[in-house]
DNA sequence: TATAGCACTATACTCTAGTATAGTACTTAC
DNA sequence: GTAAGTACTATACTAGAGTATAGTGCTATA
């Protein structure tokens, strides 16, 4: 039985906040699929709807709005008929790549570990 | 208006699965606070309960069970009076450090960006 | 004998994320 | 004039995450 060292809760929550911010931005069932779909290409609403299995229009619309608010995705409307709207990943959105890769690498290892137990 | 290149949905979902696994393990309101609290010290149930503001016993118990199942945390019972139970981060749990740091760094930048818009 | 501390569990509730389904506004092509 | 395509919005529902509150079993100390 080891000694229990007290943590400084102030310093701790200071570190926690950005972590939880980041996590919240990626959280939910659909944010990652959308971001990954946009990581390499520009896409329209209907493209995303087709490419992301089982997502509803409502969710897609809602999540895209969220991502736009956080400046990860840019929305461009073209004055065509019918209207077309393009969604692009911003440079800033691309800065998430490292985070997503870190998650992916760890997730891969985790799959192996849990499968082989 | 750019060309739209089709993505291979098979290859895409293959990459997505581990990312979502990782995200699921960290998801929810309390997983990260618990992991961060255990990152440096061994802690008992009551220590964690005190250190993590506003967490209920029910949630703490539930989330610790989850983390234990995923081999991120180890639970050790000591035959004292009253019983004491220690929670330790496993070596494997520590392997999440890089992911958490990546999240933290990005979250920090994001805070600055959003605040200064 | 009563009380207090530890590590939970039980029950009931609320609230939010996500689903299901349908409908809108616009215009061009038939 | 009506059908079809695009990018949504509205409404209603469901399920699961999280909250609030109370109670359990153990025993050492007062």
Coordinates of C-alpha atoms (C1' of nucleotides) in Angstrom, one line a residue:
Chain A
X1 CA 0.0 0.0 0.0
X2 CA 1.6 3.2 -1.2
X3 CA 1.6 6.7 0.1
X4 CA -1.0 8.9 -1.2
X5 CA 0.2 12.2 -2.5
X6 CA -2.3 15.1 -2.7
X7 CA -2.8 16.6 -6.1
X8 CA -3.2 20.4 -6.6
X9 CA -6.8 20.5 -7.8
X10 CA -6.3 24.0 -9.2
X11 CA -3.4 23.0 -11.4
X12 CA -5.2 19.9 -12.3
X13 CA -8.4 21.6 -13.6
X14 CA -6.2 24.0 -15.5
X15 CA -4.8 21.1 -17.5
X16 CA -8.2 19.4 -17.7
X17 CA -10.1 22.2 -19.4
X18 CA -8.3 22.3 -22.8
X19 CA -8.4 18.5 -22.8
X20 CA -12.1 18.4 -22.3
X21 CA -12.6 21.2 -24.8
X22 CA -10.8 19.2 -27.4
X23 CA -12.7 16.1 -26.5
X24 CA -16.1 17.8 -26.7
X25 CA -15.3 19.1 -30.2
X26 CA -14.7 15.5 -31.3
X27 CA -17.4 13.9 -29.2
X28 CA -20.6 12.5 -30.5
X29 CA -21.3 9.8 -33.0
X30 CA -20.8 11.8 -36.2
X31 CA -18.0 14.5 -35.8
X32 CA -15.1 12.2 -36.6
X33 CA -16.8 10.5 -39.7
X34 CA -17.5 14.0 -41.1
X35 CA -14.0 15.3 -40.4
X36 CA -12.4 12.2 -41.9
X37 CA -14.6 12.5 -45.0
X38 CA -13.5 16.1 -45.4
X39 CA -9.9 15.5 -44.6
X40 CA -8.9 15.0 -48.2
X41 CA -11.8 16.3 -50.4
X42 CA -14.2 19.1 -50.7
X43 CA -17.7 17.7 -50.3
X44 CA -21.3 18.7 -50.8
X45 CA -24.1 18.1 -48.3
X46 CA -25.5 15.2 -50.4
X47 CA -22.0 13.7 -50.9
X48 CA -21.5 13.6 -47.2
X49 CA -25.0 12.2 -46.7
X50 CA -24.2 9.3 -49.1
X51 CA -20.7 8.7 -47.8
X52 CA -21.5 8.5 -44.2
X53 CA -23.6 5.4 -43.6
X54 CA -26.8 5.9 -41.6
X55 CA -26.4 9.6 -40.8
X56 CA -29.6 11.5 -41.0
X57 CA -30.0 14.9 -42.7
X58 CA -30.8 16.4 -39.3
X59 CA -27.6 15.2 -37.7
X60 CA -25.4 16.0 -40.6
X61 CA -26.8 19.5 -40.7
X62 CA -26.5 20.0 -37.0
X63 CA -22.9 18.6 -36.8
X64 CA -21.7 20.6 -39.8
X65 CA -23.0 23.8 -38.1
X66 CA -21.1 22.8 -34.9
X67 CA -17.9 22.2 -36.9
X68 CA -18.3 25.5 -38.7
X69 CA -18.8 27.4 -35.5
X70 CA -15.5 25.9 -34.3
X71 CA -13.8 27.0 -37.5
X72 CA -12.9 23.4 -38.5
X73 CA -15.0 23.5 -41.6
X74 CA -15.9 26.2 -44.1
X75 CA -19.3 26.4 -45.8
X76 CA -19.5 27.9 -49.2
X77 CA -22.8 28.5 -51.1
X78 CA -22.8 28.6 -54.9
X79 CA -25.6 30.4 -56.7
X80 CA -26.6 27.6 -58.9
X81 CA -29.9 25.8 -59.5
X82 CA -30.5 24.0 -57.4
X83 CA -28.3 25.6 -54.9
X84 CA -25.1 23.8 -54.1
X85 CA -23.2 24.1 -50.9
X86 CA -19.6 23.0 -50.4
X87 CA -18.0 22.0 -47.2
X88 CA -14.2 22.3 -46.9
X89 CA -11.9 21.5 -44.1
X90 CA -10.0 24.6 -43.0
X91 CA -6.3 24.8 -42.4
X92 CA -7.2 25.0 -38.8
X93 CA -9.3 21.8 -39.1
X94 CA -6.3 20.1 -40.6
X95 CA -4.4 20.9 -37.4
X96 CA -6.5 18.2 -35.8
X97 CA -4.8 15.6 -37.9
X98 CA -2.2 14.8 -35.3
X99 CA -4.8 14.4 -32.7
X100 CA -6.9 12.1 -34.9
X101 CA -3.8 10.1 -35.8
X102 CA -2.8 9.7 -32.2
X103 CA -6.3 8.5 -31.4
X104 CA -6.2 6.1 -34.4
X105 CA -2.8 4.6 -33.5
X106 CA -3.8 4.0 -29.9
X107 CA -7.2 2.6 -30.9
X108 CA -5.4 0.2 -33.2
X109 CA -3.2 -1.1 -30.4
X110 CA -6.2 -1.3 -28.1
X111 CA -8.2 -3.4 -30.6
X112 CA -5.3 -5.9 -30.7
X113 CA -5.0 -5.9 -26.9
X114 CA -8.6 -6.5 -26.2
X115 CA -9.1 -9.0 -29.0
X116 CA -6.1 -11.1 -27.9
X117 CA -6.8 -11.2 -24.1
Chain B
X1 CA -16.0 25.0 -57.4
X2 CA -13.6 22.0 -57.2
X3 CA -13.9 18.5 -58.5
X4 CA -15.3 15.9 -56.1
X5 CA -13.2 12.8 -55.7
X6 CA -14.9 9.7 -54.4
X7 CA -13.6 8.2 -51.3
X8 CA -13.3 4.5 -50.8
X9 CA -15.8 3.9 -48.0
X10 CA -14.3 0.5 -47.1
X11 CA -10.9 1.8 -46.5
X12 CA -12.4 4.8 -44.7
X13 CA -14.4 2.8 -42.2
X14 CA -11.3 0.6 -41.6
X15 CA -9.5 3.8 -40.4
X16 CA -12.5 5.0 -38.5
X17 CA -13.1 2.1 -36.3
X18 CA -10.0 2.3 -34.1
X19 CA -10.4 6.1 -33.9
X20 CA -13.9 5.7 -32.6
X21 CA -12.9 2.9 -30.2
X22 CA -10.3 5.3 -28.7
X23 CA -12.8 8.1 -28.6
X24 CA -15.4 5.9 -26.9
X25 CA -13.0 4.9 -24.2
X26 CA -12.3 8.5 -23.4
X27 CA -15.9 9.7 -23.9
X28 CA -18.3 10.8 -21.2
X29 CA -18.0 13.5 -18.6
X30 CA -15.8 11.7 -16.1
X31 CA -13.3 9.3 -17.8
X32 CA -10.6 12.0 -18.4
X33 CA -10.8 13.5 -15.0
X34 CA -10.4 10.1 -13.4
X35 CA -7.5 9.2 -15.7
X36 CA -5.7 12.4 -15.1
X37 CA -6.2 12.1 -11.3
X38 CA -4.6 8.6 -11.5
X39 CA -1.8 9.6 -13.9
X40 CA 0.7 10.3 -11.2
X41 CA -0.6 8.7 -8.0
X42 CA -2.3 5.7 -6.6
X43 CA -5.7 6.8 -5.2
X44 CA -8.5 5.3 -3.2
X45 CA -12.2 5.6 -4.0
X46 CA -12.8 8.3 -1.4
X47 CA -9.7 10.2 -2.6
X48 CA -11.0 10.3 -6.1
X49 CA -14.5 11.3 -4.9
X50 CA -13.0 14.3 -3.1
X51 CA -10.6 15.3 -5.8
X52 CA -13.0 15.2 -8.7
X53 CA -15.5 18.0 -8.1
X54 CA -19.2 17.1 -8.4
X55 CA -18.8 13.5 -9.4
X56 CA -21.3 11.2 -7.7
X57 CA -20.4 7.9 -6.1
X58 CA -22.5 6.1 -8.7
X59 CA -20.7 7.6 -11.6
X60 CA -17.3 7.1 -10.1
X61 CA -18.0 3.5 -9.4
X62 CA -19.4 3.0 -12.9
X63 CA -16.6 4.7 -14.7
X64 CA -13.9 3.0 -12.7
X65 CA -15.4 -0.4 -13.6
X66 CA -15.3 0.7 -17.3
X67 CA -11.7 1.7 -17.1
X68 CA -10.8 -1.5 -15.3
X69 CA -12.5 -3.5 -18.0
X70 CA -10.4 -1.8 -20.6
X71 CA -7.3 -2.5 -18.6
X72 CA -6.4 1.1 -18.1
X73 CA -6.8 1.0 -14.3
X74 CA -6.1 -1.7 -11.8
X75 CA -8.2 -2.3 -8.7
X76 CA -6.6 -3.7 -5.6
X77 CA -8.5 -4.6 -2.4
X78 CA -6.7 -4.5 1.0
X79 CA -8.1 -6.5 3.9
X80 CA -8.2 -3.7 6.4
X81 CA -11.0 -2.2 8.5
X82 CA -12.8 -0.6 6.9
X83 CA -11.8 -2.1 3.6
X84 CA -9.6 0.0 1.5
X85 CA -9.4 -0.2 -2.3
X86 CA -6.7 1.3 -4.3
X87 CA -6.9 2.3 -8.0
X88 CA -3.7 2.5 -10.0
X89 CA -3.1 3.4 -13.6
X90 CA -1.7 0.4 -15.5
X91 CA 1.3 0.7 -17.8
X92 CA -1.2 0.3 -20.5
X93 CA -3.2 3.2 -19.2
X94 CA -0.1 5.3 -19.3
X95 CA 0.2 4.6 -23.0
X96 CA -2.8 7.0 -23.3
X97 CA -0.5 9.8 -22.2
X98 CA 0.5 10.8 -25.7
X99 CA -3.1 10.9 -26.8
X100 CA -4.1 13.0 -23.8
X101 CA -1.2 15.3 -24.4
X102 CA -2.1 15.7 -28.0
X103 CA -5.7 16.5 -27.0
X104 CA -4.4 19.0 -24.4
X105 CA -2.1 20.8 -26.8
X106 CA -4.7 21.2 -29.4
X107 CA -7.3 22.2 -26.9
X108 CA -5.0 24.9 -25.6
X109 CA -4.5 26.4 -29.1
X110 CA -8.3 26.1 -29.7
X111 CA -9.1 28.1 -26.6
X112 CA -6.8 30.9 -27.7
X113 CA -8.3 30.9 -31.2
X114 CA -11.9 30.9 -30.1
X115 CA -11.3 33.5 -27.3
X116 CA -9.4 35.9 -29.6
X117 CA -11.8 35.7 -32.6
Chain C
dT1 C1' -24.6 0.1 22.4
dA2 C1' -24.1 3.7 19.2
dT3 C1' -21.6 6.0 15.9
dA4 C1' -18.5 6.7 12.3
dG5 C1' -15.8 5.7 8.1
dC6 C1' -15.2 3.1 3.7
dA7 C1' -16.6 1.5 -0.7
dC8 C1' -19.9 0.8 -2.7
dT9 C1' -25.4 -0.5 -4.7
dA10 C1' -30.4 0.7 -5.5
dT11 C1' -34.1 3.3 -7.1
dA12 C1' -36.0 6.9 -9.4
dC13 C1' -35.7 10.7 -11.9
dT14 C1' -34.0 14.3 -15.7
dC15 C1' -32.0 15.9 -19.7
dT16 C1' -29.7 15.6 -23.9
dA17 C1' -28.0 13.1 -28.0
dG18 C1' -29.6 10.8 -31.6
dT19 C1' -33.6 8.7 -34.7
dA20 C1' -37.7 8.6 -37.7
dT21 C1' -40.5 10.8 -40.7
dA22 C1' -42.2 14.4 -43.1
dG23 C1' -42.2 18.9 -45.2
dT24 C1' -40.2 23.4 -47.2
dA25 C1' -38.3 26.8 -51.0
dC26 C1' -36.2 27.3 -55.1
dT27 C1' -35.9 26.5 -60.2
dT28 C1' -35.1 24.0 -64.4
dA29 C1' -36.3 20.4 -67.5
dC30 C1' -40.0 17.7 -69.5
Chain D
dG1 C1' -48.1 22.3 -64.6
dT2 C1' -45.8 18.8 -62.5
dA3 C1' -41.9 16.1 -61.3
dA4 C1' -37.3 16.1 -59.7
dG5 C1' -33.0 17.6 -57.3
dT6 C1' -30.6 20.2 -53.6
dA7 C1' -30.0 21.6 -48.9
dC8 C1' -32.0 21.9 -45.6
dT9 C1' -35.9 22.6 -41.1
dA10 C1' -39.8 20.9 -38.0
dT11 C1' -41.9 17.9 -35.0
dA12 C1' -42.2 14.0 -32.2
dC13 C1' -40.2 10.4 -30.2
dT14 C1' -36.5 7.1 -27.8
dA15 C1' -32.7 5.6 -25.3
dG16 C1' -28.9 6.2 -22.7
dA17 C1' -25.9 9.3 -20.0
dG18 C1' -25.8 11.6 -15.9
dT19 C1' -28.0 13.3 -11.2
dA20 C1' -30.1 13.1 -6.6
dT21 C1' -30.9 10.7 -2.6
dA22 C1' -30.8 7.0 0.3
dG23 C1' -29.3 2.7 2.1
dT24 C1' -26.0 -1.6 2.7
dG25 C1' -22.3 -4.5 5.3
dC26 C1' -18.4 -4.4 7.7
dT27 C1' -15.9 -3.3 12.3
dA28 C1' -13.1 -0.5 15.4
dT29 C1' -13.4 3.1 18.5
dA30 C1' -16.0 6.1 22.1

